[in-house]
Amino acid sequence: MRDTSDVTRRLWSLCAVLRDEGVTYHEYLNELTYLLFLKLAAELEMEDRLPAECRWAALREQNEDTVAEFYSALLERLGNSEDSTVAIIYDEAETRLTSGAALRQLIEGIDEIDWYRARQNGLGDVYEGLIEKNAQESRYGTGQYFTPRAVVDALVKALNPTSSDTVYDPAAGTAGFLVAAGLHTSGNGENQPQLHGVELVHDVRRMALMNLLLHGLDGEIDLGDSLSRDPSKFQVSVCLTNPPFGVKGALSATQSKHMDFPTSNKQLGFFQHIYKSLAKGGRAAVVVPDNVLFEGGWRHQLGLTCWTITVCTLF
């Protein structure tokens, strides 16, 4: 675990290069993700998913005069990859780096890390550590797409998903709940459950897929608005999620037509979506503000048995 923390710290220190190039906090992870995928594909022997001229070794061979142009072309080509996961990770990828010297500094900094030792502790944990670091040190993302690992693990343990479950997160963020559910079943000696999420923000979806991939998990993350979808068409056995807090205002006509109970509170809109997405006997663990389920008698209207304010089962 110490090796993982050390790697995370060293990678985050490279953000000083990004900052000097005018890259903002909320763009750090995107810039690092583009480069890290290439490096970790080599470390994990997944480079067969990439064209030979788009691999880490090809990028590393470029000098200061050629690397920036080469890298921009590489990003565009990977965005049109035949590999669907690679194509999504690099979809519309653009770098803010224009200095060949800065890009070379990042490449060399990543290359200098002892990836063999890091691999022994889990490369997925390295990436998740970067997500947490970004959430801690910038307002962007705090509570928006990152839920503390201790909270995630507690809720996953409470629901105890198995390989026969379909685990759903309608506000997937960087896929922390889906990753934890997959690791939970593998830790119990089972195959992973089906993992499915929906994320509204394009760049965050990119991070979610990277997070799943580096943890050795297969999952789908759709880009879109969960509340605009018909929940009855996607019945799941487990829902784990942390929907956005403090979002008020009238729901759109498309969102409202899927609600049994009118509301201007999107947290309650998400709760209805979750409730209607559960198959009979399904169970959900949801991070919500204090007393939200008791607002106007919602718990009784929805027919929920609550173990705590966040953990419910459909009967």
GROMACS .gro file of C-alpha atoms in nm:
model
  315
    1MET     CA    1   0.000   0.000   0.000
    2ARG     CA    2   0.290   0.235   0.075
    3ASP     CA    3   0.427   0.179  -0.276
    4THR     CA    4   0.087   0.273  -0.418
    5SER     CA    5   0.075   0.592  -0.212
    6ASP     CA    6   0.428   0.682  -0.318
    7VAL     CA    7   0.340   0.639  -0.685
    8THR     CA    8   0.025   0.847  -0.645
    9ARG     CA    9   0.224   1.123  -0.478
   10ARG     CA   10   0.489   1.121  -0.749
   11LEU     CA   11   0.230   1.133  -1.026
   12TRP     CA   12   0.047   1.418  -0.855
   13SER     CA   13   0.374   1.610  -0.826
   14LEU     CA   14   0.388   1.611  -1.206
   15CYS     CA   15   0.084   1.838  -1.199
   16ALA     CA   16   0.330   2.122  -1.131
   17VAL     CA   17   0.432   2.083  -1.496
   18LEU     CA   18   0.067   2.102  -1.601
   19ARG     CA   19   0.007   2.408  -1.385
   20ASP     CA   20   0.302   2.588  -1.545
   21GLU     CA   21   0.144   2.512  -1.882
   22GLY     CA   22  -0.183   2.681  -1.781
   23VAL     CA   23  -0.375   2.357  -1.721
   24THR     CA   24  -0.642   2.397  -1.452
   25TYR     CA   25  -0.720   2.162  -1.161
   26HIS     CA   26  -1.021   2.002  -1.325
   27GLU     CA   27  -0.810   1.921  -1.633
   28TYR     CA   28  -0.524   1.753  -1.444
   29LEU     CA   29  -0.680   1.408  -1.441
   30ASN     CA   30  -0.767   1.421  -1.809
   31GLU     CA   31  -0.412   1.509  -1.906
   32LEU     CA   32  -0.266   1.241  -1.679
   33THR     CA   33  -0.522   0.983  -1.793
   34TYR     CA   34  -0.423   1.021  -2.158
   35LEU     CA   35  -0.058   0.953  -2.077
   36LEU     CA   36  -0.112   0.695  -1.804
   37PHE     CA   37  -0.329   0.475  -2.023
   38LEU     CA   38  -0.041   0.443  -2.271
   39LYS     CA   39   0.213   0.366  -2.000
   40LEU     CA   40  -0.008   0.126  -1.807
   41ALA     CA   41  -0.115  -0.054  -2.124
   42ALA     CA   42   0.253  -0.139  -2.162
   43GLU     CA   43   0.289  -0.240  -1.797
   44LEU     CA   44  -0.023  -0.458  -1.806
   45GLU     CA   45   0.061  -0.610  -2.145
   46MET     CA   46  -0.253  -0.467  -2.304
   47GLU     CA   47  -0.075  -0.290  -2.588
   48ASP     CA   48  -0.230  -0.521  -2.845
   49ARG     CA   49  -0.535  -0.295  -2.808
   50LEU     CA   50  -0.331  -0.007  -2.954
   51PRO     CA   51  -0.170   0.045  -3.297
   52ALA     CA   52   0.209   0.006  -3.277
   53GLU     CA   53   0.264   0.374  -3.361
   54CYS     CA   54   0.032   0.480  -3.074
   55ARG     CA   55   0.210   0.295  -2.795
   56TRP     CA   56   0.419   0.428  -2.509
   57ALA     CA   57   0.753   0.337  -2.667
   58ALA     CA   58   0.668   0.530  -2.983
   59LEU     CA   59   0.576   0.838  -2.779
   60ARG     CA   60   0.884   0.809  -2.561
   61GLU     CA   61   1.114   0.808  -2.866
   62GLN     CA   62   0.998   1.154  -2.975
   63ASN     CA   63   1.223   1.451  -2.902
   64GLU     CA   64   1.119   1.800  -2.786
   65ASP     CA   65   1.076   1.921  -3.144
   66THR     CA   66   0.844   1.641  -3.259
   67VAL     CA   67   0.665   1.513  -2.947
   68ALA     CA   68   0.385   1.771  -2.924
   69GLU     CA   69   0.268   1.724  -3.283
   70PHE     CA   70   0.310   1.345  -3.258
   71TYR     CA   71   0.108   1.335  -2.936
   72SER     CA   72  -0.182   1.540  -3.077
   73ALA     CA   73  -0.205   1.306  -3.376
   74LEU     CA   74  -0.187   1.005  -3.144
   75LEU     CA   75  -0.482   1.130  -2.937
   76GLU     CA   76  -0.691   1.185  -3.247
   77ARG     CA   77  -0.616   0.838  -3.382
   78LEU     CA   78  -0.696   0.664  -3.051
   79GLY     CA   79  -1.026   0.852  -3.037
   80ASN     CA   80  -1.120   0.667  -3.356
   81SER     CA   81  -0.988   0.330  -3.236
   82GLU     CA   82  -1.165   0.008  -3.328
   83ASP     CA   83  -1.138  -0.092  -2.960
   84SER     CA   84  -1.456   0.053  -2.809
   85THR     CA   85  -1.310   0.116  -2.461
   86VAL     CA   86  -1.001   0.286  -2.601
   87ALA     CA   87  -1.218   0.495  -2.833
   88ILE     CA   88  -1.435   0.614  -2.542
   89ILE     CA   89  -1.136   0.696  -2.321
   90TYR     CA   90  -0.984   0.908  -2.598
   91ASP     CA   91  -1.309   1.037  -2.749
   92GLU     CA   92  -1.268   1.409  -2.823
   93ALA     CA   93  -0.938   1.401  -2.633
   94GLU     CA   94  -0.742   1.722  -2.663
   95THR     CA   95  -0.429   1.821  -2.476
   96ARG     CA   96  -0.361   2.167  -2.340
   97LEU     CA   97   0.011   2.095  -2.362
   98THR     CA   98   0.182   2.280  -2.644
   99SER     CA   99   0.539   2.277  -2.514
  100GLY     CA  100   0.749   1.984  -2.627
  101ALA     CA  101   0.977   2.037  -2.328
  102ALA     CA  102   0.686   2.011  -2.082
  103LEU     CA  103   0.549   1.700  -2.250
  104ARG     CA  104   0.893   1.537  -2.245
  105GLN     CA  105   0.918   1.619  -1.874
  106LEU     CA  106   0.589   1.444  -1.806
  107ILE     CA  107   0.685   1.139  -2.011
  108GLU     CA  108   1.019   1.108  -1.836
  109GLY     CA  109   0.860   1.161  -1.494
  110ILE     CA  110   0.611   0.881  -1.556
  111ASP     CA  111   0.885   0.655  -1.694
  112GLU     CA  112   1.104   0.702  -1.385
  113ILE     CA  113   0.844   0.549  -1.151
  114ASP     CA  114   0.910   0.194  -1.033
  115TRP     CA  115   0.604   0.044  -1.202
  116TYR     CA  116   0.706  -0.312  -1.120
  117ARG     CA  117   0.663  -0.247  -0.749
  118ALA     CA  118   0.349  -0.046  -0.808
  119ARG     CA  119   0.202  -0.334  -1.006
  120GLN     CA  120   0.240  -0.566  -0.710
  121ASN     CA  121   0.011  -0.340  -0.507
  122GLY     CA  122  -0.247  -0.275  -0.779
  123LEU     CA  123  -0.234  -0.015  -1.053
  124GLY     CA  124  -0.604   0.047  -1.011
  125ASP     CA  125  -0.536   0.178  -0.661
  126VAL     CA  126  -0.281   0.420  -0.805
  127TYR     CA  127  -0.540   0.572  -1.036
  128GLU     CA  128  -0.806   0.580  -0.767
  129GLY     CA  129  -0.552   0.755  -0.545
  130LEU     CA  130  -0.516   1.025  -0.812
  131ILE     CA  131  -0.892   1.071  -0.824
  132GLU     CA  132  -0.902   1.111  -0.446
  133LYS     CA  133  -0.606   1.350  -0.450
  134ASN     CA  134  -0.775   1.568  -0.709
  135ALA     CA  135  -1.096   1.577  -0.506
  136GLN     CA  136  -0.906   1.671  -0.190
  137GLU     CA  137  -0.700   1.948  -0.342
  138SER     CA  138  -0.955   2.114  -0.568
  139ARG     CA  139  -1.315   2.212  -0.523
  140TYR     CA  140  -1.395   2.060  -0.858
  141GLY     CA  141  -1.513   1.708  -0.803
  142THR     CA  142  -1.544   1.718  -0.424
  143GLY     CA  143  -1.876   1.544  -0.365
  144GLN     CA  144  -1.950   1.562  -0.737
  145TYR     CA  145  -1.784   1.250  -0.865
  146PHE     CA  146  -1.583   1.111  -0.574
  147THR     CA  147  -1.724   0.933  -0.268
  148PRO     CA  148  -1.476   0.850   0.013
  149ARG     CA  149  -1.361   0.489  -0.011
  150ALA     CA  150  -1.462   0.414   0.349
  151VAL     CA  151  -1.824   0.509   0.271
  152VAL     CA  152  -1.822   0.309  -0.052
  153ASP     CA  153  -1.680  -0.002   0.115
  154ALA     CA  154  -1.930   0.016   0.402
  155LEU     CA  155  -2.229   0.030   0.167
  156VAL     CA  156  -2.095  -0.245  -0.056
  157LYS     CA  157  -2.039  -0.466   0.247
  158ALA     CA  158  -2.394  -0.397   0.368
  159LEU     CA  159  -2.547  -0.508   0.036
  160ASN     CA  160  -2.297  -0.791  -0.021
  161PRO     CA  161  -2.331  -0.817  -0.403
  162THR     CA  162  -2.258  -1.155  -0.561
  163SER     CA  163  -2.164  -1.273  -0.906
  164SER     CA  164  -2.532  -1.331  -0.986
  165ASP     CA  165  -2.621  -0.964  -0.928
  166THR     CA  166  -2.646  -0.676  -1.170
  167VAL     CA  167  -2.500  -0.371  -0.995
  168TYR     CA  168  -2.622  -0.031  -1.115
  169ASP     CA  169  -2.508   0.323  -1.041
  170PRO     CA  170  -2.721   0.594  -1.209
  171ALA     CA  171  -2.475   0.866  -1.102
  172ALA     CA  172  -2.158   0.668  -1.163
  173GLY     CA  173  -1.897   0.942  -1.131
  174THR     CA  174  -1.556   0.776  -1.155
  175ALA     CA  175  -1.712   0.431  -1.090
  176GLY     CA  176  -1.604   0.397  -0.727
  177PHE     CA  177  -1.913   0.197  -0.630
  178LEU     CA  178  -1.889  -0.029  -0.935
  179VAL     CA  179  -1.521  -0.095  -0.876
  180ALA     CA  180  -1.581  -0.174  -0.509
  181ALA     CA  181  -1.866  -0.412  -0.596
  182GLY     CA  182  -1.647  -0.595  -0.846
  183LEU     CA  183  -1.358  -0.622  -0.604
  184HIS     CA  184  -1.594  -0.740  -0.329
  185THR     CA  185  -1.709  -1.042  -0.529
  186SER     CA  186  -1.358  -1.129  -0.647
  187GLY     CA  187  -1.242  -1.105  -0.285
  188ASN     CA  188  -1.505  -1.368  -0.204
  189GLY     CA  189  -1.369  -1.598  -0.474
  190GLU     CA  190  -1.652  -1.524  -0.719
  191ASN     CA  191  -1.666  -1.381  -1.068
  192GLN     CA  192  -1.754  -1.014  -1.091
  193PRO     CA  193  -2.123  -0.914  -1.114
  194GLN     CA  194  -2.259  -0.730  -1.414
  195LEU     CA  195  -2.159  -0.367  -1.369
  196HIS     CA  196  -2.356  -0.086  -1.528
  197GLY     CA  197  -2.344   0.289  -1.472
  198VAL     CA  198  -2.465   0.615  -1.623
  199GLU     CA  199  -2.262   0.936  -1.607
  200LEU     CA  200  -2.366   1.279  -1.731
  201VAL     CA  201  -2.019   1.433  -1.774
  202HIS     CA  202  -1.807   1.319  -2.067
  203ASP     CA  203  -1.466   1.361  -1.900
  204VAL     CA  204  -1.580   1.187  -1.582
  205ARG     CA  205  -1.710   0.892  -1.783
  206ARG     CA  206  -1.361   0.866  -1.931
  207MET     CA  207  -1.214   0.838  -1.582
  208ALA     CA  208  -1.474   0.580  -1.480
  209LEU     CA  209  -1.385   0.349  -1.767
  210MET     CA  210  -1.014   0.390  -1.690
  211ASN     CA  211  -1.083   0.307  -1.325
  212LEU     CA  212  -1.269  -0.014  -1.415
  213LEU     CA  213  -1.005  -0.117  -1.667
  214LEU     CA  214  -0.712  -0.073  -1.429
  215HIS     CA  215  -0.889  -0.281  -1.165
  216GLY     CA  216  -0.932  -0.563  -1.417
  217LEU     CA  217  -1.310  -0.522  -1.432
  218ASP     CA  218  -1.555  -0.523  -1.721
  219GLY     CA  219  -1.841  -0.278  -1.706
  220GLU     CA  220  -2.056  -0.042  -1.908
  221ILE     CA  221  -2.074   0.330  -1.840
  222ASP     CA  222  -2.333   0.505  -2.055
  223LEU     CA  223  -2.309   0.877  -2.121
  224GLY     CA  224  -2.636   1.052  -2.045
  225ASP     CA  225  -2.897   1.161  -1.795
  226SER     CA  226  -3.035   0.877  -1.583
  227LEU     CA  227  -3.353   1.064  -1.493
  228SER     CA  228  -3.450   1.092  -1.860
  229ARG     CA  229  -3.447   0.714  -1.897
  230ASP     CA  230  -3.732   0.476  -1.834
  231PRO     CA  231  -3.621   0.285  -1.522
  232SER     CA  232  -3.874   0.007  -1.576
  233LYS     CA  233  -3.679  -0.108  -1.882
  234PHE     CA  234  -3.364  -0.179  -1.682
  235GLN     CA  235  -3.438  -0.392  -1.378
  236VAL     CA  236  -3.143  -0.460  -1.149
  237SER     CA  237  -3.085  -0.651  -0.828
  238VAL     CA  238  -2.843  -0.401  -0.666
  239CYS     CA  239  -2.813  -0.024  -0.684
  240LEU     CA  240  -2.523   0.160  -0.522
  241THR     CA  241  -2.497   0.534  -0.576
  242ASN     CA  242  -2.423   0.883  -0.447
  243PRO     CA  243  -2.653   1.112  -0.650
  244PRO     CA  244  -2.585   1.488  -0.668
  245PHE     CA  245  -2.671   1.686  -0.355
  246GLY     CA  246  -2.839   2.023  -0.338
  247VAL     CA  247  -2.971   2.023  -0.693
  248LYS     CA  248  -3.314   2.182  -0.698
  249GLY     CA  249  -3.537   2.317  -0.970
  250ALA     CA  250  -3.812   2.177  -1.183
  251LEU     CA  251  -3.742   1.851  -1.358
  252SER     CA  252  -3.770   1.852  -1.735
  253ALA     CA  253  -4.080   1.712  -1.900
  254THR     CA  254  -3.883   1.402  -2.003
  255GLN     CA  255  -3.760   1.347  -1.649
  256SER     CA  256  -4.099   1.412  -1.488
  257LYS     CA  257  -4.284   1.159  -1.701
  258HIS     CA  258  -4.083   0.880  -1.534
  259MET     CA  259  -4.177   0.997  -1.181
  260ASP     CA  260  -4.468   0.855  -0.983
  261PHE     CA  261  -4.459   1.146  -0.738
  262PRO     CA  262  -4.400   1.505  -0.861
  263THR     CA  263  -4.097   1.674  -0.707
  264SER     CA  264  -3.867   1.968  -0.766
  265ASN     CA  265  -3.589   1.798  -0.569
  266LYS     CA  266  -3.359   1.599  -0.795
  267GLN     CA  267  -3.236   1.394  -0.502
  268LEU     CA  268  -3.589   1.262  -0.463
  269GLY     CA  269  -3.609   1.226  -0.839
  270PHE     CA  270  -3.302   1.003  -0.825
  271PHE     CA  271  -3.455   0.806  -0.541
  272GLN     CA  272  -3.766   0.736  -0.748
  273HIS     CA  273  -3.548   0.634  -1.041
  274ILE     CA  274  -3.355   0.397  -0.816
  275TYR     CA  275  -3.670   0.251  -0.664
  276LYS     CA  276  -3.825   0.189  -1.005
  277SER     CA  277  -3.501   0.038  -1.139
  278LEU     CA  278  -3.499  -0.239  -0.878
  279ALA     CA  279  -3.632  -0.582  -0.964
  280LYS     CA  280  -3.846  -0.755  -0.702
  281GLY     CA  281  -3.625  -0.834  -0.405
  282GLY     CA  282  -3.368  -0.579  -0.523
  283ARG     CA  283  -3.173  -0.376  -0.272
  284ALA     CA  284  -3.016  -0.032  -0.277
  285ALA     CA  285  -2.765   0.168  -0.078
  286VAL     CA  286  -2.783   0.539  -0.150
  287VAL     CA  287  -2.593   0.833  -0.003
  288VAL     CA  288  -2.851   1.103   0.073
  289PRO     CA  289  -2.873   1.412   0.298
  290ASP     CA  290  -3.012   1.372   0.649
  291ASN     CA  291  -3.387   1.305   0.666
  292VAL     CA  292  -3.443   1.323   0.291
  293LEU     CA  293  -3.647   0.999   0.296
  294PHE     CA  294  -3.873   1.133   0.566
  295GLU     CA  295  -3.952   1.457   0.383
  296GLY     CA  296  -4.326   1.454   0.328
  297GLY     CA  297  -4.357   1.085   0.417
  298TRP     CA  298  -4.156   0.966   0.118
  299ARG     CA  299  -4.042   0.643   0.279
  300HIS     CA  300  -4.402   0.524   0.321
  301GLN     CA  301  -4.512   0.646  -0.022
  302LEU     CA  302  -4.234   0.450  -0.190
  303GLY     CA  303  -4.295   0.137   0.018
  304LEU     CA  304  -3.941   0.101   0.150
  305THR     CA  305  -3.799  -0.086   0.443
  306CYS     CA  306  -3.497   0.112   0.564
  307TRP     CA  307  -3.208  -0.043   0.753
  308THR     CA  308  -3.049   0.300   0.779
  309ILE     CA  309  -3.131   0.621   0.602
  310THR     CA  310  -2.922   0.503   0.307
  311VAL     CA  311  -2.981   0.129   0.280
  312CYS     CA  312  -3.317   0.000   0.159
  313THR     CA  313  -3.478  -0.307   0.012
  314LEU     CA  314  -3.780  -0.335  -0.216
  315PHE     CA  315  -4.061  -0.562  -0.096
   0.00000   0.00000   0.00000
